[in-house]
XYZ file of C-alpha atoms in Angstrom:
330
model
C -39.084 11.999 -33.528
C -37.997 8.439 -34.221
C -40.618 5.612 -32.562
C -40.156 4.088 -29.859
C -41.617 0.477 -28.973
C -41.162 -1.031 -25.628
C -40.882 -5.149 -24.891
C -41.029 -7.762 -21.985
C -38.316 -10.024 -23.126
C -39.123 -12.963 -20.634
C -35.971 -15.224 -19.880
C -36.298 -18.815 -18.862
C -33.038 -20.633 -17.624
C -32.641 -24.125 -19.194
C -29.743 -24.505 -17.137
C -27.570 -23.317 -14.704
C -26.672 -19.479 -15.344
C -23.538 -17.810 -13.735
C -23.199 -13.690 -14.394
C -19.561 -13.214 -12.934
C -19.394 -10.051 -10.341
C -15.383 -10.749 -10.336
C -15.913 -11.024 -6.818
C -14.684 -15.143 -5.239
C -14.600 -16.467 -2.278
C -12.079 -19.539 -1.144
C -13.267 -22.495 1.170
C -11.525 -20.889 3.931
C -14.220 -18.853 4.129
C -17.591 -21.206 3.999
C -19.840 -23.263 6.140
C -21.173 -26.203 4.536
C -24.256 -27.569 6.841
C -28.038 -27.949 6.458
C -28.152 -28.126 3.167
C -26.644 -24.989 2.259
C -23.048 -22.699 1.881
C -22.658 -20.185 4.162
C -19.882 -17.587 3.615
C -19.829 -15.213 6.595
C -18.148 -11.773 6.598
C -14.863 -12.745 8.158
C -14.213 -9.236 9.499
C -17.449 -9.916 11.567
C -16.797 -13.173 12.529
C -13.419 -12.061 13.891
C -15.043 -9.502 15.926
C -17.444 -11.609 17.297
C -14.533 -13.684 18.764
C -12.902 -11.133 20.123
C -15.932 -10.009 21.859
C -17.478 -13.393 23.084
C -14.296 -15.989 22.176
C -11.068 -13.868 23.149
C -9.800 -17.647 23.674
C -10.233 -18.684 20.185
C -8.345 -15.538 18.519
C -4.801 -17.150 18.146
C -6.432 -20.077 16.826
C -8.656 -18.370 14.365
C -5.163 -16.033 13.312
C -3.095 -19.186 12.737
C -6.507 -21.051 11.038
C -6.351 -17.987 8.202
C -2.866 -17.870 7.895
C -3.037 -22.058 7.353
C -2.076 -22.884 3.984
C -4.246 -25.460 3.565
C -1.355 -28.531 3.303
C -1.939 -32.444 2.959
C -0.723 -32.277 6.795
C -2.919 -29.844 7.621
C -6.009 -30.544 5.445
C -8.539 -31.460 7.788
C -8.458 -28.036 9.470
C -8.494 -25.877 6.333
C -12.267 -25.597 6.339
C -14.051 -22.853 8.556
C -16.559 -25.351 9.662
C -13.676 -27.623 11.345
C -12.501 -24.273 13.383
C -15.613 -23.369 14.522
C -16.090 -27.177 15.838
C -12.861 -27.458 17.378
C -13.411 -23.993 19.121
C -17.207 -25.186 20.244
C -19.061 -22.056 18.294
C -22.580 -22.888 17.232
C -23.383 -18.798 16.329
C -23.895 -18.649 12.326
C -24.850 -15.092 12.702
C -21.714 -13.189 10.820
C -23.728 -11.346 7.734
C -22.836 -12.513 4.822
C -24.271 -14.520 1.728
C -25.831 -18.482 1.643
C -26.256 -19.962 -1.198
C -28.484 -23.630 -1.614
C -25.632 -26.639 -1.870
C -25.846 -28.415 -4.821
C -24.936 -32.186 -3.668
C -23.056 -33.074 -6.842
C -20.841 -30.987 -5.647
C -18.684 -32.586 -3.114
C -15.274 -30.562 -2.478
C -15.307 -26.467 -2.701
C -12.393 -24.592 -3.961
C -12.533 -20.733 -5.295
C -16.415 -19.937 -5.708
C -17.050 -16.780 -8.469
C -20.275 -15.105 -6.776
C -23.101 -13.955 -9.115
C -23.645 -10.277 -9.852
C -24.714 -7.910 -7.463
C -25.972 -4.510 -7.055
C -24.904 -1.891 -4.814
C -27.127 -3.321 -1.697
C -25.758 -7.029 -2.363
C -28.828 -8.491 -4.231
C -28.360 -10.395 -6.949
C -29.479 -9.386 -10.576
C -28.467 -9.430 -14.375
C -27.231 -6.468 -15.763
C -28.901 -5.163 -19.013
C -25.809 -5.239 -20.444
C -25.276 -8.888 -20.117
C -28.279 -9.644 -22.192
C -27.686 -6.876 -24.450
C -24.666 -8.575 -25.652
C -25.935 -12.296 -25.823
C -28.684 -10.586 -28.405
C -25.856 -8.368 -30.074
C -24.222 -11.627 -30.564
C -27.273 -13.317 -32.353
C -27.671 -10.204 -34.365
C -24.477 -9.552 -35.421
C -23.886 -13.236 -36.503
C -27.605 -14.101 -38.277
C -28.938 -10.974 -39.168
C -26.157 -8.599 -40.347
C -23.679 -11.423 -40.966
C -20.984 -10.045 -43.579
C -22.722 -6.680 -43.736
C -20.991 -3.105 -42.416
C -22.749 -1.929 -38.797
C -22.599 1.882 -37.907
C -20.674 2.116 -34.641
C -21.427 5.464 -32.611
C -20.465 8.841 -33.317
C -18.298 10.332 -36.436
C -17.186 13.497 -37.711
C -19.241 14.753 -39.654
C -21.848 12.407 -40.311
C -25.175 11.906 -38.471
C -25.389 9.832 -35.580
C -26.176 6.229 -36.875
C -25.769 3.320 -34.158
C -28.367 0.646 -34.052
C -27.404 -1.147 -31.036
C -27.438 2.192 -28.892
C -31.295 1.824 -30.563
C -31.986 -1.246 -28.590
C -31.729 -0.563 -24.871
C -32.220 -3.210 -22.580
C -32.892 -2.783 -18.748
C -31.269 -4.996 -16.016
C -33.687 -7.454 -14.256
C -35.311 -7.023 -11.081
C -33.458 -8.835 -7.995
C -33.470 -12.405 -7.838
C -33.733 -14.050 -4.357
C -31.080 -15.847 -2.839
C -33.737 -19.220 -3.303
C -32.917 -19.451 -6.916
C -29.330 -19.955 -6.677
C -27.008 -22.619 -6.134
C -23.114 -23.595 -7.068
C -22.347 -25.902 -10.033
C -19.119 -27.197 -10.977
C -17.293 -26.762 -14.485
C -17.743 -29.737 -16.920
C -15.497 -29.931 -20.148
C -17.253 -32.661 -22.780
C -14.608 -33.311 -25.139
C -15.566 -35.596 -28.369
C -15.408 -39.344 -28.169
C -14.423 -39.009 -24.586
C -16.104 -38.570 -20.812
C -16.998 -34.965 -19.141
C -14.794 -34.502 -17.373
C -15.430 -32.196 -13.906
C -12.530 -29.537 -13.834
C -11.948 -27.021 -10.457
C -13.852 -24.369 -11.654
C -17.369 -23.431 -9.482
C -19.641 -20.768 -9.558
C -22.529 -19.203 -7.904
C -24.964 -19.989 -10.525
C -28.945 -19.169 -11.122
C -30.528 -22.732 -11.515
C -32.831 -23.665 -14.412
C -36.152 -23.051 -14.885
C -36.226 -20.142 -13.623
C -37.991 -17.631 -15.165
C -36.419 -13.919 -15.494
C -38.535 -10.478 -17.277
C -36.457 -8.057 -18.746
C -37.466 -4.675 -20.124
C -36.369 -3.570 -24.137
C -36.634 -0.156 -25.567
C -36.551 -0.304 -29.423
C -36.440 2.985 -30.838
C -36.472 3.496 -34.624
C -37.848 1.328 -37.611
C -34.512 -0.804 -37.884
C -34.388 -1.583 -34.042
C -38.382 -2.505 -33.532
C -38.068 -4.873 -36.753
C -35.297 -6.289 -35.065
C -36.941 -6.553 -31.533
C -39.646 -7.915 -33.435
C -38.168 -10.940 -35.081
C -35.878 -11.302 -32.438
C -37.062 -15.040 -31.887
C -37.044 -16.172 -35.449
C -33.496 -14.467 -35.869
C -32.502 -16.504 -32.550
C -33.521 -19.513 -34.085
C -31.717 -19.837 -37.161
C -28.649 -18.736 -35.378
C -28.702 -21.477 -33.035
C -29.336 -23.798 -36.565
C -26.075 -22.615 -37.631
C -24.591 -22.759 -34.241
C -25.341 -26.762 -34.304
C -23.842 -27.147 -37.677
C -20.829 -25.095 -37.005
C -19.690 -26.837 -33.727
C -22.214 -28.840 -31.467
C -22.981 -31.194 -34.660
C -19.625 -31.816 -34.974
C -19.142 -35.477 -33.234
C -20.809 -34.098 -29.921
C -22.863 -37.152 -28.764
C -26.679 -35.803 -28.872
C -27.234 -36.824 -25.180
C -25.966 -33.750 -23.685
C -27.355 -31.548 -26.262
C -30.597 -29.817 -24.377
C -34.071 -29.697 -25.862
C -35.586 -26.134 -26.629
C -38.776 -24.937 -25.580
C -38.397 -21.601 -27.059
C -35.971 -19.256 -28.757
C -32.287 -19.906 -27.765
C -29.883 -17.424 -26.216
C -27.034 -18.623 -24.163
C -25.691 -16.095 -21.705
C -22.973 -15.433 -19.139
C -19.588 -17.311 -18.114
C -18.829 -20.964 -19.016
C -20.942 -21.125 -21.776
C -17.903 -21.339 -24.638
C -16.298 -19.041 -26.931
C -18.368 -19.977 -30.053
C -21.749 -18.571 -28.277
C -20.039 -15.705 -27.419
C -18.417 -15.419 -31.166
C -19.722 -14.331 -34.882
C -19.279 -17.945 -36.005
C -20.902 -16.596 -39.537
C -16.865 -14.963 -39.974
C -14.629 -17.970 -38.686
C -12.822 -19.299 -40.641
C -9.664 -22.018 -40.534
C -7.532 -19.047 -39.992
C -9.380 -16.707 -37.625
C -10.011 -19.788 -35.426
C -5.977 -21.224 -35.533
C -5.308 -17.106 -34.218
C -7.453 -17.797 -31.183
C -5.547 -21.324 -30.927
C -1.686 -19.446 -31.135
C -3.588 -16.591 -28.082
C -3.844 -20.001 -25.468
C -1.405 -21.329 -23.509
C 0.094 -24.280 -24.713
C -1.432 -26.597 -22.740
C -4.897 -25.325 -22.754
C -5.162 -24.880 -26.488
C -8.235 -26.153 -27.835
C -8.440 -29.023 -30.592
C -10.550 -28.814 -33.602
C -12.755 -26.067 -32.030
C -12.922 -27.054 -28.966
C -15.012 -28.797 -25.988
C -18.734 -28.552 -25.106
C -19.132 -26.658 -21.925
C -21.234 -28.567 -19.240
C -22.458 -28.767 -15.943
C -24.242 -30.664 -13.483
C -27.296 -30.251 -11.142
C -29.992 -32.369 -10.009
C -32.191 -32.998 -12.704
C -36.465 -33.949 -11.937
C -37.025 -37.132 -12.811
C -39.586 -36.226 -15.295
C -37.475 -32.946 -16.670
C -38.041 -32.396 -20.904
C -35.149 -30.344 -21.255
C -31.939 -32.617 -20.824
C -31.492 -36.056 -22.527
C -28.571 -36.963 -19.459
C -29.459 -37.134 -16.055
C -28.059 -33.897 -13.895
C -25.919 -32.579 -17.187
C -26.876 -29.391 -18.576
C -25.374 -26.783 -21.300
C -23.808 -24.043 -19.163
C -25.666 -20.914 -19.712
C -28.101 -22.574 -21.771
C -31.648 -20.404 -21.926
C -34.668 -20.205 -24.042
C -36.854 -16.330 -24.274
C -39.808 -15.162 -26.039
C -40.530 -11.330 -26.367
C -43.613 -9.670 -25.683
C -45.205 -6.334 -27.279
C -45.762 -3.536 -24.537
C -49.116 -1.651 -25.403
């Protein structure tokens, strides 16, 4: 029987953190008061209306059929209805999330993952592949990795080796919604459309990691040192390259980035681009979102502590950007 060594892999958040659920909600549908977003269920909502507001129903039908015009702008948000129609009840289920006040205009939100009862978490699997891309890039580099199953020949997969768990819930207190920052060279960041529910930073997140086998626990094992000399190259092969230092964040620990918005080259084996692999992922973009040179720096903003030691620019953070350590299990 193969050994088996289990791990706390403890994940702390150096900035804002999104895990997509492919679930959005529009503007139509929040409340933005007391220092929060509110998006109600809107099927609830419209029953309470046509329980205790029977009034206000043609007005709430024509509200969500509203496109939203420049003539028509002022009454697009939920918040204006339920002024005009004098309804102070905020009691329609739903999610709230903590407003982030550099954040002045909603459009489409992407909402964090969630499990089956609505509470938010990060999937094993998430993880799993922000360390699979670390591994794959630093460790095994140019080298041949046994995939699953073949015909004749004994099972041989070492990532199926590593199992990691999902985390436990994370309260609704430790989120918030950032805004999409691109930080191309020599210019501004510039804030595009883009926001998503997002886990803020410093928050601190324990995972659970099975390593069975000698291969997988040596792995597990050096896990850190392997994450840092990844994120060496990482610097050389694109965030060294004319990126003004003053957005690049300070580690405290071993570097991971994970989830959406963090940019294709953390999500990449940069140890195998070349000039031509990277022009092939120019010629897959639409014209006018192709990137130059390899690309922007992904950013965002939230309200940075005054005495905070892991960003060099006020409020601007790396998008994804973590540090972990990993702990033995006796």
């Amino acid at each position: 029987m193969l050994k088996r060594q289990d791990y706390d892999f403890i994940l702390y958040t150096l900035a804002p953190v999104h895990i997509g659920s492919g679930v959005k909600v529009t503007s139509k549908e929040s409340i933005q008061e007391n220092g929060e977003y509110y998006f109600p269920e809107m099927d609830k909502l419209y029953l309470f209306l046509e329980k205790n507001h029977p009034e206000s129903l043609p007005a709430f039908e024509q509200y969500l059929l509203d496109s939203g015009s420049k003539t028509n702008k002022k009454k697009s948000r939920l918040i204006d209805f339920l002024n005009d129609q004098k309804i102070k009840e905020r009691d329609f289920g739903g999610l709230k999330i903590k407003q982030n006040n550099l954040v002045e205009r909603l459009n489409e939100v992407s909402l964090f993952a969630r499990d089956g009862l609505g509470r938010r978490y990060i999937p094993g699997s998430s993880l799993k592949g922000a360390i699979r891309t670390i591994l794959e890039s630093e460790y095994f580099r140019g080298k041949q990795i046994s995939w699953g199953a073949k015909s004749g020949q004994q099972f041989d997969d070492i990532f199926n080796n590593i199992r990691v768990g999902d985390s436990n819930t994370i309260g609704e207190a430790n989120f918030s919604i950032v805004q999409k920052w691109d930080y191309a060279r020599n210019k501004d960041p510039k804030p595009m459309p883009i926001y998503r529910e997002s886990l803020q930073p410093l928050k601190k997140i324990t995972f659970n990691i099975s390593a069975v086998g000698e291969e997988a626990i040596s792995l597990i094992d050096n896990l850190e040192n392997i994450a840092e000399k990844h994120y060496l190259y990482y610097r050389k092969f694109f965030l060294d390259n004319n990126f003004d230092k003053k957005y690049i964040q300070n580690n405290i620990k071993a570097p991971i980035y994970l989830g959406a918005g963090s940019g294709i080259w953390t999500k990449t084996n940069i140890r195998q681009m070349d000039d031509e692999k990277i022009n092939a992922i120019r010629r897959k973009q639409y014209v006018k979102m192709r990137m130059k040179d390899k690309g922007v720096m992904k950013l965002t903003k939230y309200p940075t502590n005054v005495n905070s030691k892991i960003v060099k620019t006020k409020n601007f953070y790396e998008m994804g950007k973590c540090n972990f350590e990993v702990k033995k299990k006796s």
